Every structure is written in C-alpha cells, then in structure tokens.
PDB file of C-alpha atoms in Angstrom:
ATOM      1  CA  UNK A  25      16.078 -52.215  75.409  1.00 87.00           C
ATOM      2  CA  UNK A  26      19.365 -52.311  72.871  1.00 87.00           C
ATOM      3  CA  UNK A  27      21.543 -55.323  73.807  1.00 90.00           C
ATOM      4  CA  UNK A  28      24.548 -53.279  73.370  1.00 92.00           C
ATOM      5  CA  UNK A  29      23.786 -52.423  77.292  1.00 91.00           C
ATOM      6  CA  UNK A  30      24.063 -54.055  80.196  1.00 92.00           C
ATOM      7  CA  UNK A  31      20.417 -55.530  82.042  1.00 90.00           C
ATOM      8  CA  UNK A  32      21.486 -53.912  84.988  1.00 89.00           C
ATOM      9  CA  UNK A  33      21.905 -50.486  82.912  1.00 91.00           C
ATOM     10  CA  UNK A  34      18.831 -50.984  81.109  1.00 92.00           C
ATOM     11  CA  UNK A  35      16.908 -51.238  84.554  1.00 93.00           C
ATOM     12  CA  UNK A  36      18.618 -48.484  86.025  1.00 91.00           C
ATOM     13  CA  UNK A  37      17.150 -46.442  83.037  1.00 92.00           C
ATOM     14  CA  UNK A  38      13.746 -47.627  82.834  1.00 95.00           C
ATOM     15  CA  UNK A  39      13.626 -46.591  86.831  1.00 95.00           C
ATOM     16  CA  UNK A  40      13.812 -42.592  85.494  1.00 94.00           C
ATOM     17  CA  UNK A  41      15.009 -42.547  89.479  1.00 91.00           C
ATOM     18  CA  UNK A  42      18.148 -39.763  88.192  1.00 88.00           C
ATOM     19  CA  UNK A  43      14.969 -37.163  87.826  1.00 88.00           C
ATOM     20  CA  UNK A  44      15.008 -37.619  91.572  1.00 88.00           C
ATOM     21  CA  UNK A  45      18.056 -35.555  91.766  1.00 87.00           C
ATOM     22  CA  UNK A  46      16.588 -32.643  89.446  1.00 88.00           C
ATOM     23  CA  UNK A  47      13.119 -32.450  91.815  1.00 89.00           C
ATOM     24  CA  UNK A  48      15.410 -31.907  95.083  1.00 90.00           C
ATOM     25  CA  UNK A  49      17.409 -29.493  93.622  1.00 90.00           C
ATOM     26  CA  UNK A  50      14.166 -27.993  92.653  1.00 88.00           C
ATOM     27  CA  UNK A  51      12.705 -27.954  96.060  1.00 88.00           C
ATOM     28  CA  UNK A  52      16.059 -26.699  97.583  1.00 91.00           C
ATOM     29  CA  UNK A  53      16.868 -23.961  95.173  1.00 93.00           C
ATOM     30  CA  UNK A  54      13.178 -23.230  93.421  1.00 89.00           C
ATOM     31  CA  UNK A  55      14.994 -23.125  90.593  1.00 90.00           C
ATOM     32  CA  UNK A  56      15.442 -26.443  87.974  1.00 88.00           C
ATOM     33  CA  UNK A  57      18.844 -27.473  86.446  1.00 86.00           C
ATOM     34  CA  UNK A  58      16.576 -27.875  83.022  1.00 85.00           C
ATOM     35  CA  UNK A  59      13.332 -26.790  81.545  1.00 89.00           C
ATOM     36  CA  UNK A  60      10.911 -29.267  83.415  1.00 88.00           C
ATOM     37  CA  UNK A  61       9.023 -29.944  79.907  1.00 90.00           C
ATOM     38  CA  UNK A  62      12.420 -31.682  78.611  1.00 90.00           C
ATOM     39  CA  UNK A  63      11.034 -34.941  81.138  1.00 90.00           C
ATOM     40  CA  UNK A  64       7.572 -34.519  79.766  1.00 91.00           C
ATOM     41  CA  UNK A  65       8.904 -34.696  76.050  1.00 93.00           C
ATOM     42  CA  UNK A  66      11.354 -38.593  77.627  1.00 94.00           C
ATOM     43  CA  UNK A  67       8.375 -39.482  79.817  1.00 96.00           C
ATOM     44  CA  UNK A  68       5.676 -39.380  76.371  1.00 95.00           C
ATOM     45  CA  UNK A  69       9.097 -40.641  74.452  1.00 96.00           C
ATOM     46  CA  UNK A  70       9.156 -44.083  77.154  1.00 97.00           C
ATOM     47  CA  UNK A  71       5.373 -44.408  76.620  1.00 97.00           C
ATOM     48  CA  UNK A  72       5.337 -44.425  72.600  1.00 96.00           C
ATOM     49  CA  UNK A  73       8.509 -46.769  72.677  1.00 95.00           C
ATOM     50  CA  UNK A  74       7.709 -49.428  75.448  1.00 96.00           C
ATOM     51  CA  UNK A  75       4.495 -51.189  74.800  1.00 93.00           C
ATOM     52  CA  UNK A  76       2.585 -52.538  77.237  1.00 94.00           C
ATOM     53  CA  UNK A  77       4.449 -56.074  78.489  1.00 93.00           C
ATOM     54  CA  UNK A  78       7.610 -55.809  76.281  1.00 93.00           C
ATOM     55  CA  UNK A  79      11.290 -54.994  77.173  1.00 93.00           C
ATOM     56  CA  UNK A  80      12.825 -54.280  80.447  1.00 95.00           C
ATOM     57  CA  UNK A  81      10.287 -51.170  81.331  1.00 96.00           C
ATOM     58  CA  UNK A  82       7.883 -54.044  82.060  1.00 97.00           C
ATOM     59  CA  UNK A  83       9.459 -55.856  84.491  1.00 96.00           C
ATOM     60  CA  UNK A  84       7.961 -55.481  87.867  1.00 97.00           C
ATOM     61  CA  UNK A  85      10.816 -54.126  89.750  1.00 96.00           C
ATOM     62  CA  UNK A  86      11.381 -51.053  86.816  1.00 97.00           C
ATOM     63  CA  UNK A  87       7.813 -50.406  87.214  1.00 98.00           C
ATOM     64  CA  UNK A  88       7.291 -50.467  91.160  1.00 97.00           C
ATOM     65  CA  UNK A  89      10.270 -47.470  91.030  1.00 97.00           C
ATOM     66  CA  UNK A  90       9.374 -45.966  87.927  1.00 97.00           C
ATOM     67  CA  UNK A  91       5.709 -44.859  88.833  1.00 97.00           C
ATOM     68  CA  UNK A  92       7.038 -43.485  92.216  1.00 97.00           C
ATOM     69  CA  UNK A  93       9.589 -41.288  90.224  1.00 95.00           C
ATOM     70  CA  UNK A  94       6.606 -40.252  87.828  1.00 96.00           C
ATOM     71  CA  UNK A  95       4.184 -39.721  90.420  1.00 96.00           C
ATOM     72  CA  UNK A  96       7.011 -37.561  92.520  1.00 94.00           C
ATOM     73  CA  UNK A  97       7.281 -35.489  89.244  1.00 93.00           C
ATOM     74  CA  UNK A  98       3.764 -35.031  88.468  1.00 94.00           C
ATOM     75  CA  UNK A  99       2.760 -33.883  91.609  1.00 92.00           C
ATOM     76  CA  UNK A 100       5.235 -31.326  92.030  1.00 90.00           C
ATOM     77  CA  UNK A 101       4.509 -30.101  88.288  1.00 90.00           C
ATOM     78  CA  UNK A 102       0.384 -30.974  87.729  1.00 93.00           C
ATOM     79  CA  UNK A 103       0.721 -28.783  84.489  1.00 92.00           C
ATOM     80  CA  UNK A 104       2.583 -31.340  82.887  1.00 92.00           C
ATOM     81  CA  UNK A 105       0.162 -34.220  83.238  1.00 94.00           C
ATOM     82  CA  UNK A 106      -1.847 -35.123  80.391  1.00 94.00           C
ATOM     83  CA  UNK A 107      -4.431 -37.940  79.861  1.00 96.00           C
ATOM     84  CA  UNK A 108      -2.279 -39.908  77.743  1.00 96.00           C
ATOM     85  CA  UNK A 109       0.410 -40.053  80.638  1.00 97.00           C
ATOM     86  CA  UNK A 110      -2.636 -40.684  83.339  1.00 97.00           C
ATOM     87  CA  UNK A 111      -3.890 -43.316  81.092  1.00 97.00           C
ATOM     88  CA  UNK A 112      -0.137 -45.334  80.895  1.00 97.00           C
ATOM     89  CA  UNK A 113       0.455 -44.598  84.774  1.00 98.00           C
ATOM     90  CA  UNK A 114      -2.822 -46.605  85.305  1.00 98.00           C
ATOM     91  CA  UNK A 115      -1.692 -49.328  83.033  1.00 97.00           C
ATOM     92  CA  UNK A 116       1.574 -50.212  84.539  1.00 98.00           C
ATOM     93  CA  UNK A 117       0.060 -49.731  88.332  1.00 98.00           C
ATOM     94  CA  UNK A 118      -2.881 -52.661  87.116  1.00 98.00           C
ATOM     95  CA  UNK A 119      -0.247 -54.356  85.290  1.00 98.00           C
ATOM     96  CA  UNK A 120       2.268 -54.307  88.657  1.00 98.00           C
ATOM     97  CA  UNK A 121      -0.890 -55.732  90.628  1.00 98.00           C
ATOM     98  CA  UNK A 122      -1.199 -58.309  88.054  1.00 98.00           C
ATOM     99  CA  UNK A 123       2.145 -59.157  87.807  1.00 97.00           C
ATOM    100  CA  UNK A 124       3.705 -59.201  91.461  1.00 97.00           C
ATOM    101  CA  UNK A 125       6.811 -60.219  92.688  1.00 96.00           C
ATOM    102  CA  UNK A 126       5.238 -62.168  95.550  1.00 95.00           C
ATOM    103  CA  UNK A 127       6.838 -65.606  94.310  1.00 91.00           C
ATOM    104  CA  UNK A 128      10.335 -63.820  94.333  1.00 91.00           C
ATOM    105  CA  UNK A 129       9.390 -62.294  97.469  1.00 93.00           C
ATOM    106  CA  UNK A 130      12.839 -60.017  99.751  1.00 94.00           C
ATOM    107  CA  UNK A 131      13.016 -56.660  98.334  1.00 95.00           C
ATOM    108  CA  UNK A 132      11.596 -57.090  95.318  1.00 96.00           C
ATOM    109  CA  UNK A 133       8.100 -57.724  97.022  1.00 97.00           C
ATOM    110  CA  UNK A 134       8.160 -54.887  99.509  1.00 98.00           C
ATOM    111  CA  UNK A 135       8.833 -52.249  96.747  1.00 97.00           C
ATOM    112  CA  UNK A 136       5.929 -53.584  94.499  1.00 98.00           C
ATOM    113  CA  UNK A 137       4.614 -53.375  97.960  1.00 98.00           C
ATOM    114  CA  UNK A 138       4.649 -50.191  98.509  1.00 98.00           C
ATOM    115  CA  UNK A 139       4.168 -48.920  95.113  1.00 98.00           C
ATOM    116  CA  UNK A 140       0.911 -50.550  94.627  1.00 98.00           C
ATOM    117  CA  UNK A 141       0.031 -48.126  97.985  1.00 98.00           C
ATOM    118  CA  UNK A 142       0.914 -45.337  96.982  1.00 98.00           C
ATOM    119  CA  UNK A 143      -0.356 -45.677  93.274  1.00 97.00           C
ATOM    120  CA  UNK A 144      -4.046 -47.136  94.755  1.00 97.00           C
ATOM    121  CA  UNK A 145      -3.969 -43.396  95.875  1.00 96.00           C
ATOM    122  CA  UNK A 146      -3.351 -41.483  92.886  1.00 96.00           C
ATOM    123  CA  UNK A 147      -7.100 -42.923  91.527  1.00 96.00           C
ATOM    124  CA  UNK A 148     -10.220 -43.023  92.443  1.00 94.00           C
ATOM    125  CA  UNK A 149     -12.411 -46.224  92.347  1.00 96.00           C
ATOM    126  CA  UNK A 150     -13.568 -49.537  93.436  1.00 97.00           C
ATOM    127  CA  UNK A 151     -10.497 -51.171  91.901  1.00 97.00           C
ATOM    128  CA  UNK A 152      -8.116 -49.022  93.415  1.00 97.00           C
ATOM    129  CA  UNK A 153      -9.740 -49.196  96.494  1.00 97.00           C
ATOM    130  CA  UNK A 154      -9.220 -52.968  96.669  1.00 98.00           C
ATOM    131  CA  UNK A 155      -5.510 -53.011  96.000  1.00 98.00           C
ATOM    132  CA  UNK A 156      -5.332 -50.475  98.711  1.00 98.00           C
ATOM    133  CA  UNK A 157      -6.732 -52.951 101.209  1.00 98.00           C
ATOM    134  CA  UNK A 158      -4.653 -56.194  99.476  1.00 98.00           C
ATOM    135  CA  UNK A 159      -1.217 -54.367  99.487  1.00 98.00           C
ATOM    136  CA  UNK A 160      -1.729 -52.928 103.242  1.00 98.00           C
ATOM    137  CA  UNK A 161      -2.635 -56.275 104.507  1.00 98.00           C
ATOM    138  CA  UNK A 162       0.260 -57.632 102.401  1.00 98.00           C
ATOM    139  CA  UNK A 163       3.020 -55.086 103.389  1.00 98.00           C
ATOM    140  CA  UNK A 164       2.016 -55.256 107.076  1.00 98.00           C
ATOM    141  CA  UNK A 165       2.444 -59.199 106.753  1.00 98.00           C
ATOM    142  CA  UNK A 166       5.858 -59.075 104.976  1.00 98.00           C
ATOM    143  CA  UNK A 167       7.322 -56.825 107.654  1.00 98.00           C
ATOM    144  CA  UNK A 168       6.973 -58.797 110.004  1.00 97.00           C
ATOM    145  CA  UNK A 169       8.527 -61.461 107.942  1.00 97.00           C
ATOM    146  CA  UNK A 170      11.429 -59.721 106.633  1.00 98.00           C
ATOM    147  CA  UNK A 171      12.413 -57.509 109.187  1.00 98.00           C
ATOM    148  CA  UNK A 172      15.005 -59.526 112.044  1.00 97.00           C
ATOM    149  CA  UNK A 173      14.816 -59.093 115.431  1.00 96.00           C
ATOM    150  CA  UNK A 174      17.732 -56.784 115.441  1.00 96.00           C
ATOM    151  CA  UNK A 175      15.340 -54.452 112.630  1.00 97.00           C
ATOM    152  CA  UNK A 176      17.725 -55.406 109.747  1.00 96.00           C
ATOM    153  CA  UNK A 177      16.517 -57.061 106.326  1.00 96.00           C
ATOM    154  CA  UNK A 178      16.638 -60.758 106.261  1.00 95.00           C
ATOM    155  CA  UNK A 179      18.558 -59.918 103.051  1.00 93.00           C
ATOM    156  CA  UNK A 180      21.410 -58.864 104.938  1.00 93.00           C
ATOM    157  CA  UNK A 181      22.446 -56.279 102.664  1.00 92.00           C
ATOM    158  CA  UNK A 182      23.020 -52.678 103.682  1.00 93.00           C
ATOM    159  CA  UNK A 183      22.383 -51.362 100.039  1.00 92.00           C
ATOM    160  CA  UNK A 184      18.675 -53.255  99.764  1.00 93.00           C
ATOM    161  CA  UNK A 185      17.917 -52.318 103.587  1.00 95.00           C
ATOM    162  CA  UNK A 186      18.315 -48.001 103.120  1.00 95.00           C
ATOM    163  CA  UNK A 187      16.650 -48.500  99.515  1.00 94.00           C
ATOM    164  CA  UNK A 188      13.851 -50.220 101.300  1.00 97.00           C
ATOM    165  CA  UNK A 189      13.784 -48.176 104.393  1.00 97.00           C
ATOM    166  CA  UNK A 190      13.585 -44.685 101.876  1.00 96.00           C
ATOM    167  CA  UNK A 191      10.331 -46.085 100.525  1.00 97.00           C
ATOM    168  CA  UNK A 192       8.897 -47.029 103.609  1.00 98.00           C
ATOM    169  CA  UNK A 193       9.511 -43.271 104.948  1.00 98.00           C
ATOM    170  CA  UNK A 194       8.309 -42.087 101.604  1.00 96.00           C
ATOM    171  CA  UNK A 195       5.101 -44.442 101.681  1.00 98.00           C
ATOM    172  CA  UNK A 196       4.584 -43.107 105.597  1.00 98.00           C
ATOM    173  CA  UNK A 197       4.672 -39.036 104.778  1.00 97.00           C
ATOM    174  CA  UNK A 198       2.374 -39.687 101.348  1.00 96.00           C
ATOM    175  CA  UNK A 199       0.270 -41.724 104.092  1.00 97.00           C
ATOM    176  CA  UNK A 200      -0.350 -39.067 106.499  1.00 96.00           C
ATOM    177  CA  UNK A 201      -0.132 -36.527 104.123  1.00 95.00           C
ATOM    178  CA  UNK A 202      -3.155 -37.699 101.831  1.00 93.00           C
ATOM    179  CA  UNK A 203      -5.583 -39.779 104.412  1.00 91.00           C
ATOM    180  CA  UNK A 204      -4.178 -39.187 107.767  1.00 94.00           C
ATOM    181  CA  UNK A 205      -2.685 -42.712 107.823  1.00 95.00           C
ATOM    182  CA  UNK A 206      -0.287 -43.363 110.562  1.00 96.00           C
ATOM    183  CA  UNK A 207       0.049 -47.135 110.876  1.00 97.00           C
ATOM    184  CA  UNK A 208       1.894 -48.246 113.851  1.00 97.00           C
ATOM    185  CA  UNK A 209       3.382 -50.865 112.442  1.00 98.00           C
ATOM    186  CA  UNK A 210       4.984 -49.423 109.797  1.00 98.00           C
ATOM    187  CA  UNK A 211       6.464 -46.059 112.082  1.00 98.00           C
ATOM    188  CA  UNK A 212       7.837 -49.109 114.149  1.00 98.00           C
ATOM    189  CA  UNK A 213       9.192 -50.902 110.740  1.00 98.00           C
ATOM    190  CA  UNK A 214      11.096 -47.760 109.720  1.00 98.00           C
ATOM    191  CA  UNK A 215      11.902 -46.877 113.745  1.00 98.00           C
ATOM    192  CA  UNK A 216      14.031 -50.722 113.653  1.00 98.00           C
ATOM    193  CA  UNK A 217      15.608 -50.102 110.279  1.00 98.00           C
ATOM    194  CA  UNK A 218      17.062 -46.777 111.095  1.00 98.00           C
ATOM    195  CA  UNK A 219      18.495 -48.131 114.250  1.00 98.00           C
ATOM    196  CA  UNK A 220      19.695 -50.781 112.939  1.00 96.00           C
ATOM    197  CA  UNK A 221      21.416 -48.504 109.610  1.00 95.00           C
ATOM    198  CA  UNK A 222      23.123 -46.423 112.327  1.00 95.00           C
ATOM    199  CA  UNK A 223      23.953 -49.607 114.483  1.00 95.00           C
ATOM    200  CA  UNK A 224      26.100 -51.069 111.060  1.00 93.00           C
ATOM    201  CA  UNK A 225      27.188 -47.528 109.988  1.00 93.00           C
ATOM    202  CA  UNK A 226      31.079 -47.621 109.942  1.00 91.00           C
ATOM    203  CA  UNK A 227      33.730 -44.845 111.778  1.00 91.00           C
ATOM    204  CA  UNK A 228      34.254 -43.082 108.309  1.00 90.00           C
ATOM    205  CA  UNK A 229      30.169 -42.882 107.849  1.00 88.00           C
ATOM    206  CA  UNK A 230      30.374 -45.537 105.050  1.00 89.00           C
ATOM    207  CA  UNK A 231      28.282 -48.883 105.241  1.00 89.00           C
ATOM    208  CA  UNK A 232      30.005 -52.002 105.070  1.00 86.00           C
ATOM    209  CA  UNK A 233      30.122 -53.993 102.027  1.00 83.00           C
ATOM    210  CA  UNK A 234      28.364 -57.367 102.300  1.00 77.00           C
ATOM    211  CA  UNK A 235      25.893 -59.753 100.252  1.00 73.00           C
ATOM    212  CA  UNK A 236      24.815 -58.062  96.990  1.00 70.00           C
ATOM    213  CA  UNK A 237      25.710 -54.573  98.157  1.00 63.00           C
ATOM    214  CA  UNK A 238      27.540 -51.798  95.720  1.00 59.00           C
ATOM    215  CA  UNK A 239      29.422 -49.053  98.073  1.00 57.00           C
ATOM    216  CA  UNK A 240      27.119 -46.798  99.185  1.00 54.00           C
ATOM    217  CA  UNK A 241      27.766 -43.237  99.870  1.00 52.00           C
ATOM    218  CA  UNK A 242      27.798 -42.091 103.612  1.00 48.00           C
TER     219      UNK A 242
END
C-alpha cells in the first residue's frame, strides 16, 4: 500500500495473479520454478499486513481476482492450507458479497460475479448456499446485458473482453467439474465471445488497440 507506487501497480500486486504463471508451469512440467511453501510464507505475509477493509487488497476488484488465484493454488497444493488462510479466504469472499461492484457495474461486476460463484463453492453452508443462488441469477442477468449482439462486451475493449471471457471458461470447467453444472447460457456467453475475439483478431494475431485496452499478446 506504499505511495511510492503506482494504484495501478499496487492492484496488480494485491491480485497475486503472477502465481498463475508458476501453477502452469507446474502442471506442464510437474516440476515448480520455486519451493511452493515460498507463496504460503507471501500469502500468511498479505494476511498479517492487510487488515480486513484497509488498503488496496480490499478493494473489490483485487479481491474478486485474488481469491481465484488463491483458490487455484490451494487446490492444486491442499497441504499448504491452513485454518488461518481458510478463515481470511472466507472473510474477503463475505466481504466481496457485501461490498459489490453492482453500482459500477461492466467488468468490474461480472468478475465479482463470478468470483462470488466459484468461492460459494469452496464452503459449505446456508450462507454460501444463498450467494450461490444470488450471483447465478445475477451473472445470468448481466450477460445478457453486457454481451452485444455481435457477442462482444458493451465495453468495447479487447483487453476487458478475453480477461472476462478467461473467467467465464474458468467459472464453466470448476462448474461441471464440482456439481455437474452446465448452464446453457453461459456455454452460449463464452461460445459469442470467442467468436467474436477471433472475428477482431488482427493478420499478425495481435488485438487491436481501442478504449482502455494495453497491447495484448497474440
């Protein structure tokens, strides 16, 4: 949270989405780059030094892609997990559902969106249970409201549309995968957005620049 840094940095570290690229070389290779406890030791180091509501971690956005990162992790290495880690996961997934993005709505929505999914089914309970059912309803609604007739985001920016359309595919396979879920309406969500990604997808495999859109690699 040191002012010497950029928001935009700041976010961009509170996501912990750069342990993304460690976990596929993992599942590539079988081998990690590091000693997986190393994340453990930053992911206990995040929790002592970013208390609940304060600094960047707790802004919605940096917590809607920060527990996807952590739950990636934790599932691929169980060992890891401890109660005090289970215990802050739960904290910023209630704390997401209290705090929503729905008033900002566009991206920021869908990925609290489908964070809120996939977190309702990392726990067990009544509570969990209900912002299953709220955030399905919810991202099945803003779909159809976001997404054009041409299946591009109403955004109109390449680099939000592929970061949204990655979570939707992730949020379908952890779907299936743990209940079986195959909602038609989101398979025909991600079906629109990857025609339309290959429809705006330039000669040299690059996406154009446009909106709020960094270069993206092909």
């Amino acid at each position: 949270n040191s002012n010497e840094y950029s928001q935009l940095w700041r976010f961009n570290l509170h996501y912990f989405e750069w342990n993304r690229k460690f976990l596929e070389k993992k599942l590539r290779t079988g081998k990690w780059p590091y000693d997986p406890k190393f994340l453990r030791l930053l992911i206990n180091d995040w929790i002592d030094n970013n208390k609940v509501g304060t600094g960047d971690g707790w802004h919605s956005y940096t917590i809607s892609l920060r527990i996807r990162s952590w739950i990636l992790f934790f599932r691929i290495c169980p060992d890891l997990l401890n109660q005090k880690i289970i215990d802050s996961l739960w904290k910023q997934f209630y704390w997401l559902y209290l705090n929503k993005e729905d008033y900002i709505g566009g991206n920021h929505w869908l990925e609290n969106l489908i964070t809120l999914l996939i977190g309702s089914l990392q726990f067990e309970g009544k509570k969990s249970e209900e912002i299953f059912e709220f955030s399905f309803k919810q991202l099945e609604k803003e779909l159809n409201h976001q997404l054009l007739k041409d299946g591009g985001h109403f955004e109109r920016s390449a680099s939000y549309h592929l970061l949204i359309l990655e979570g939707l595919i992730e949020l379908g396979l952890i779907l299936e995968n743990t209940n079986g879920l195959r909602p038609y309406w989101l398979l025909s969500s991600i079906r629109k957005m990857i025609n339309w990604a290959f429809s705006i997808r330039l000669s040299n495999g690059k996406f154009p620049i446009f909106n709020d859109n960094p270069e993206i690699p092909s």
